[in-house]
mmCIF file of C-alpha atoms in Angstrom:
data_model
loop_
_atom_site.group_PDB
_atom_site.id
_atom_site.type_symbol
_atom_site.label_atom_id
_atom_site.label_comp_id
_atom_site.label_asym_id
_atom_site.label_seq_id
_atom_site.Cartn_x
_atom_site.Cartn_y
_atom_site.Cartn_z
ATOM 1 C CA MET A 18 0.144 0.062 -0.252
ATOM 2 C CA ALA A 19 0.994 3.275 -0.812
ATOM 3 C CA THR A 20 0.305 7.069 -0.095
ATOM 4 C CA LEU A 21 0.439 10.264 -2.172
ATOM 5 C CA THR A 22 1.170 13.513 -0.591
ATOM 6 C CA ALA A 23 1.167 17.145 -1.711
ATOM 7 C CA GLY A 24 4.395 18.082 -3.133
ATOM 8 C CA ALA A 25 5.776 15.264 -2.109
ATOM 9 C CA PRO A 26 7.532 11.703 -3.362
ATOM 10 C CA LEU A 27 4.761 8.221 -2.642
ATOM 11 C CA LEU A 28 6.014 6.881 0.025
ATOM 12 C CA SER A 29 5.093 3.590 1.682
ATOM 13 C CA ALA A 30 2.198 3.495 3.992
ATOM 14 C CA GLN A 31 3.444 0.217 5.905
ATOM 15 C CA ASN A 32 6.483 1.309 6.913
ATOM 16 C CA ARG A 33 7.751 4.261 9.414
ATOM 17 C CA ASN A 34 11.043 5.280 8.374
ATOM 18 C CA THR A 35 9.554 5.957 5.098
ATOM 19 C CA VAL A 36 11.643 6.078 1.548
ATOM 20 C CA PRO A 37 11.027 7.810 -1.679
ATOM 21 C CA LEU A 38 9.212 5.264 -3.892
ATOM 22 C CA PHE A 39 8.550 7.957 -6.436
ATOM 23 C CA ASN A 40 8.164 11.199 -7.040
ATOM 24 C CA VAL A 41 5.405 12.712 -9.475
ATOM 25 C CA ALA A 42 6.484 16.338 -11.043
ATOM 26 C CA SER A 43 3.048 18.238 -11.484
ATOM 27 C CA GLY A 44 4.402 21.994 -10.788
ATOM 28 C CA ALA A 45 3.848 23.955 -8.454
ATOM 29 C CA GLY A 46 0.799 25.228 -6.759
ATOM 30 C CA THR A 47 -0.470 22.361 -5.462
ATOM 31 C CA THR A 48 -2.500 23.039 -2.077
ATOM 32 C CA GLU A 49 -5.266 20.112 -1.249
ATOM 33 C CA VAL A 50 -4.843 16.078 -2.707
ATOM 34 C CA CYS A 51 -6.928 13.497 -2.217
ATOM 35 C CA VAL A 52 -7.167 9.657 -3.655
ATOM 36 C CA SER A 53 -9.551 7.727 -5.156
ATOM 37 C CA GLY A 54 -9.144 4.201 -6.801
ATOM 38 C CA ASP A 55 -5.778 4.275 -8.685
ATOM 39 C CA TYR A 56 -5.942 7.741 -8.844
ATOM 40 C CA ALA A 57 -4.425 11.347 -7.172
ATOM 41 C CA TYR A 58 -6.370 14.464 -7.786
ATOM 42 C CA GLN A 59 -4.476 17.576 -6.766
ATOM 43 C CA ALA A 60 -5.565 20.355 -6.281
ATOM 44 C CA ARG A 61 -3.805 23.270 -7.467
ATOM 45 C CA GLY A 62 -5.481 26.628 -8.040
ATOM 46 C CA SER A 63 -5.686 28.381 -11.379
ATOM 47 C CA ALA A 64 -4.704 25.080 -13.068
ATOM 48 C CA GLY A 65 -7.657 23.164 -11.728
ATOM 49 C CA VAL A 66 -7.046 19.699 -10.937
ATOM 50 C CA SER A 67 -4.534 16.949 -11.808
ATOM 51 C CA VAL A 68 -4.676 13.725 -12.186
ATOM 52 C CA VAL A 69 -2.342 10.967 -11.515
ATOM 53 C CA ARG A 70 -2.220 7.543 -11.259
ATOM 54 C CA ILE A 71 -0.762 5.815 -8.583
ATOM 55 C CA SER A 72 -1.519 1.825 -8.786
ATOM 56 C CA GLY A 73 -1.834 -0.377 -12.139
ATOM 57 C CA ALA A 74 1.107 -0.957 -14.769
ATOM 58 C CA GLY A 75 4.421 1.275 -14.091
ATOM 59 C CA ALA A 76 5.272 4.358 -12.536
ATOM 60 C CA PRO A 77 2.919 6.938 -10.940
ATOM 61 C CA ALA A 78 2.399 9.621 -13.658
ATOM 62 C CA TYR A 79 0.121 11.926 -14.517
ATOM 63 C CA VAL A 80 -2.871 11.770 -16.697
ATOM 64 C CA GLY A 81 -4.262 14.366 -17.317
ATOM 65 C CA SER A 82 -6.653 17.611 -15.762
ATOM 66 C CA ILE A 83 -9.329 18.725 -14.711
ATOM 67 C CA GLN A 84 -10.850 22.550 -15.337
ATOM 68 C CA PRO A 85 -13.371 23.625 -14.248
ATOM 69 C CA TYR A 86 -13.737 26.872 -16.658
ATOM 70 C CA GLN A 87 -11.801 27.114 -20.454
ATOM 71 C CA GLY A 88 -10.239 29.973 -21.117
ATOM 72 C CA VAL A 89 -11.866 32.427 -17.848
ATOM 73 C CA GLY A 90 -9.593 33.315 -14.846
ATOM 74 C CA ASN A 91 -12.261 32.177 -12.329
ATOM 75 C CA THR A 92 -11.125 29.008 -11.697
ATOM 76 C CA ASP A 93 -8.499 28.905 -7.782
ATOM 77 C CA ILE A 94 -9.308 25.707 -7.130
ATOM 78 C CA GLN A 95 -8.323 25.628 -3.186
ATOM 79 C CA ASP A 96 -9.567 21.698 -2.241
ATOM 80 C CA VAL A 97 -10.515 18.953 -3.595
ATOM 81 C CA GLU A 98 -12.128 15.282 -2.278
ATOM 82 C CA THR A 99 -14.052 12.234 -2.930
ATOM 83 C CA VAL A 100 -16.345 10.760 -1.379
ATOM 84 C CA GLY A 101 -17.859 7.725 -2.796
ATOM 85 C CA ASN A 102 -17.756 8.214 -6.867
ATOM 86 C CA ILE A 103 -18.236 11.863 -6.732
ATOM 87 C CA LEU A 104 -15.239 14.142 -6.946
ATOM 88 C CA TYR A 105 -15.400 17.547 -5.014
ATOM 89 C CA VAL A 106 -13.703 20.115 -6.437
ATOM 90 C CA GLY A 107 -13.454 23.448 -4.157
ATOM 91 C CA ASN A 108 -13.309 26.698 -5.663
ATOM 92 C CA GLU A 109 -11.800 29.925 -4.496
ATOM 93 C CA VAL A 110 -13.190 33.018 -7.370
ATOM 94 C CA PRO A 111 -10.048 35.404 -7.365
ATOM 95 C CA ASN A 112 -11.560 39.077 -7.248
ATOM 96 C CA ASN A 113 -12.671 40.397 -10.216
ATOM 97 C CA SER A 114 -13.790 37.382 -11.969
ATOM 98 C CA ALA A 115 -16.120 36.880 -14.493
ATOM 99 C CA THR A 116 -19.077 35.279 -14.092
ATOM 100 C CA PRO A 117 -20.607 32.630 -12.940
ATOM 101 C CA HIS A 118 -19.212 32.362 -9.715
ATOM 102 C CA THR A 119 -19.006 28.934 -8.945
ATOM 103 C CA GLY A 120 -18.053 27.322 -5.543
ATOM 104 C CA LEU A 121 -18.122 23.715 -6.010
ATOM 105 C CA PHE A 122 -17.885 21.055 -8.586
ATOM 106 C CA MET A 123 -19.220 17.413 -8.351
ATOM 107 C CA TYR A 124 -17.981 15.054 -10.883
ATOM 108 C CA ASP A 125 -19.475 11.334 -11.320
ATOM 109 C CA LEU A 126 -15.779 9.477 -10.783
ATOM 110 C CA ALA A 127 -17.642 6.004 -11.301
ATOM 111 C CA ALA A 128 -18.332 7.205 -15.328
ATOM 112 C CA ASN A 129 -15.002 8.135 -15.724
ATOM 113 C CA PRO A 130 -12.110 8.823 -13.725
ATOM 114 C CA VAL A 131 -9.080 10.799 -16.017
ATOM 115 C CA ASN A 132 -12.342 12.946 -17.507
ATOM 116 C CA PRO A 133 -15.044 12.553 -14.997
ATOM 117 C CA PRO A 134 -18.270 14.395 -16.497
ATOM 118 C CA LEU A 135 -20.187 17.528 -14.682
ATOM 119 C CA VAL A 136 -22.995 16.356 -12.515
ATOM 120 C CA GLY A 137 -23.813 19.345 -10.510
ATOM 121 C CA THR A 138 -22.221 22.673 -8.805
ATOM 122 C CA ILE A 139 -23.436 25.464 -6.049
ATOM 123 C CA THR A 140 -23.539 28.193 -8.591
ATOM 124 C CA TRP A 141 -24.773 31.759 -7.619
ATOM 125 C CA GLY A 142 -27.745 32.405 -8.626
ATOM 126 C CA ALA A 143 -28.870 28.865 -9.155
ATOM 127 C CA GLY A 144 -30.977 27.987 -6.621
ATOM 128 C CA PRO A 145 -32.206 29.341 -3.302
ATOM 129 C CA GLY A 146 -29.247 30.096 -0.935
ATOM 130 C CA TYR A 147 -26.309 29.425 -3.859
ATOM 131 C CA HIS A 148 -24.573 32.727 -3.952
ATOM 132 C CA LEU A 149 -23.357 31.794 -0.646
ATOM 133 C CA GLY A 150 -21.477 28.706 -1.303
ATOM 134 C CA ALA A 151 -20.050 30.725 -4.467
ATOM 135 C CA SER A 152 -16.761 31.277 -3.600
ATOM 136 C CA LEU A 153 -15.094 29.041 -0.291
ATOM 137 C CA HIS A 154 -11.861 28.671 1.001
ATOM 138 C CA ASN A 155 -12.173 25.271 2.246
ATOM 139 C CA PHE A 156 -15.005 22.599 2.809
ATOM 140 C CA CYS A 157 -15.530 19.003 4.077
ATOM 141 C CA ILE A 158 -18.032 16.281 3.014
ATOM 142 C CA ASP A 159 -20.141 14.772 5.782
ATOM 143 C CA VAL A 160 -22.043 11.338 4.896
ATOM 144 C CA SER A 161 -24.132 10.229 7.551
ATOM 145 C CA ALA A 162 -28.316 9.254 8.258
ATOM 146 C CA GLY A 163 -28.560 8.838 4.633
ATOM 147 C CA ARG A 164 -27.939 12.170 3.747
ATOM 148 C CA THR A 165 -24.512 14.373 2.388
ATOM 149 C CA TYR A 166 -24.041 17.667 3.731
ATOM 150 C CA ALA A 167 -21.330 19.525 2.630
ATOM 151 C CA TYR A 168 -20.316 22.660 4.793
ATOM 152 C CA ILE A 169 -18.330 25.590 3.047
ATOM 153 C CA ALA A 170 -16.150 27.792 4.705
ATOM 154 C CA SER A 171 -17.825 30.456 2.495
ATOM 155 C CA ALA A 172 -15.549 33.792 1.255
ATOM 156 C CA ILE A 173 -18.768 35.061 0.641
ATOM 157 C CA SER A 174 -20.434 35.271 3.472
ATOM 158 C CA ASN A 175 -17.434 34.278 5.745
ATOM 159 C CA ALA A 176 -19.142 31.607 8.168
ATOM 160 C CA VAL A 177 -19.709 28.278 7.577
ATOM 161 C CA GLU A 178 -22.448 27.946 4.899
ATOM 162 C CA VAL A 179 -24.109 23.514 5.419
ATOM 163 C CA PHE A 180 -25.266 22.383 1.836
ATOM 164 C CA ASP A 181 -27.433 18.977 0.950
ATOM 165 C CA VAL A 182 -25.775 17.809 -1.634
ATOM 166 C CA SER A 183 -27.231 13.689 -2.113
ATOM 167 C CA ASN A 184 -28.099 14.754 -5.711
ATOM 168 C CA PRO A 185 -25.282 16.314 -6.744
ATOM 169 C CA ALA A 186 -27.603 17.916 -9.371
ATOM 170 C CA LEU A 187 -30.004 19.426 -6.986
ATOM 171 C CA PRO A 188 -27.849 20.588 -3.997
ATOM 172 C CA GLU A 189 -30.123 22.457 -1.292
ATOM 173 C CA TYR A 190 -29.056 25.554 0.961
ATOM 174 C CA LYS A 191 -29.494 23.915 4.809
ATOM 175 C CA ASP A 192 -28.236 26.381 7.417
ATOM 176 C CA ALA A 193 -24.972 29.124 8.678
ATOM 177 C CA LEU A 194 -22.626 28.253 11.155
ATOM 178 C CA ARG A 195 -21.368 31.121 13.378
ATOM 179 C CA PRO A 196 -18.794 31.362 16.058
ATOM 180 C CA PRO A 197 -20.244 33.221 19.164
ATOM 181 C CA ALA A 198 -18.769 36.477 19.924
ATOM 182 C CA GLY A 199 -15.406 36.648 20.212
ATOM 183 C CA ILE A 200 -13.454 39.143 22.963
ATOM 184 C CA TYR A 201 -15.036 42.393 24.067
ATOM 185 C CA GLY A 202 -18.025 40.930 21.305
ATOM 186 C CA LEU A 203 -15.829 41.720 18.068
ATOM 187 C CA ILE A 204 -15.962 39.409 15.430
ATOM 188 C CA TRP A 205 -14.463 36.284 15.382
ATOM 189 C CA GLY A 206 -13.367 36.913 11.339
ATOM 190 C CA SER A 207 -12.853 34.480 7.866
ATOM 191 C CA VAL A 208 -13.731 31.011 8.826
ATOM 192 C CA HIS A 209 -10.720 29.678 7.044
ATOM 193 C CA ASP A 210 -10.958 25.400 7.303
ATOM 194 C CA VAL A 211 -13.705 23.338 8.571
ATOM 195 C CA THR A 212 -13.910 19.262 9.521
ATOM 196 C CA VAL A 213 -17.188 17.320 10.802
ATOM 197 C CA ARG A 214 -17.052 14.395 12.704
ATOM 198 C CA ASN A 215 -19.205 12.358 14.423
ATOM 199 C CA GLY A 216 -21.933 14.924 14.119
ATOM 200 C CA VAL A 217 -19.613 17.759 15.420
ATOM 201 C CA CYS A 218 -18.671 20.431 13.115
ATOM 202 C CA VAL A 219 -15.467 22.595 13.805
ATOM 203 C CA SER A 220 -14.512 24.930 12.217
ATOM 204 C CA THR A 221 -11.286 27.196 12.231
ATOM 205 C CA TRP A 222 -10.877 31.404 12.401
ATOM 206 C CA LEU A 223 -8.605 33.614 11.334
ATOM 207 C CA ASP A 224 -9.408 35.814 13.785
ATOM 208 C CA GLY A 225 -10.478 33.968 16.476
ATOM 209 C CA GLY A 226 -9.832 30.335 17.330
ATOM 210 C CA PHE A 227 -12.222 27.353 16.727
ATOM 211 C CA ALA A 228 -16.043 26.636 17.225
ATOM 212 C CA ILE A 229 -17.287 23.905 18.108
ATOM 213 C CA HIS A 230 -21.119 23.336 16.823
#
């Protein structure tokens, strides 16, 4: 078994004294990585998502890319995550970008893991509350009780915006999570990261520690 980490060589996960097995050169700008089956998916800012084959015949190698927008400078892919057969791609829309503004893209890896079809988005104006998730810094996906929720560290509202993405083609806005007022009643600033475990959402804030919901 092996694992690929962003910006680092492929390492043996069964040996605490790990040694490099392979290094896959994909250029600068990788901010996050996730793995599904034989492929790793790298978040690479304006370059979109790089797809790297990490198992099977031959050495790991770059095999393709996913570019949500073609020829439009409104892509800054910051985060990626796979759950089941869906690849979730988070976009922090650069300032002064052309519309449409889309914060979350969803792709069907079962159909094609290298060039997956787009099956859903959270795009400004496309549905109730969608504007709150139309640009994000980070996100996490939580699957429990028969539904799939996206917890979005919104670059629009500076809160954690919650969407039901059980049906990627029709996301449903559910709620906003905000921290209590900080010291002296000041607002805690922008949400930076979010994770969910066992029904508890933990978020970190650039100017105020972390909150638990």
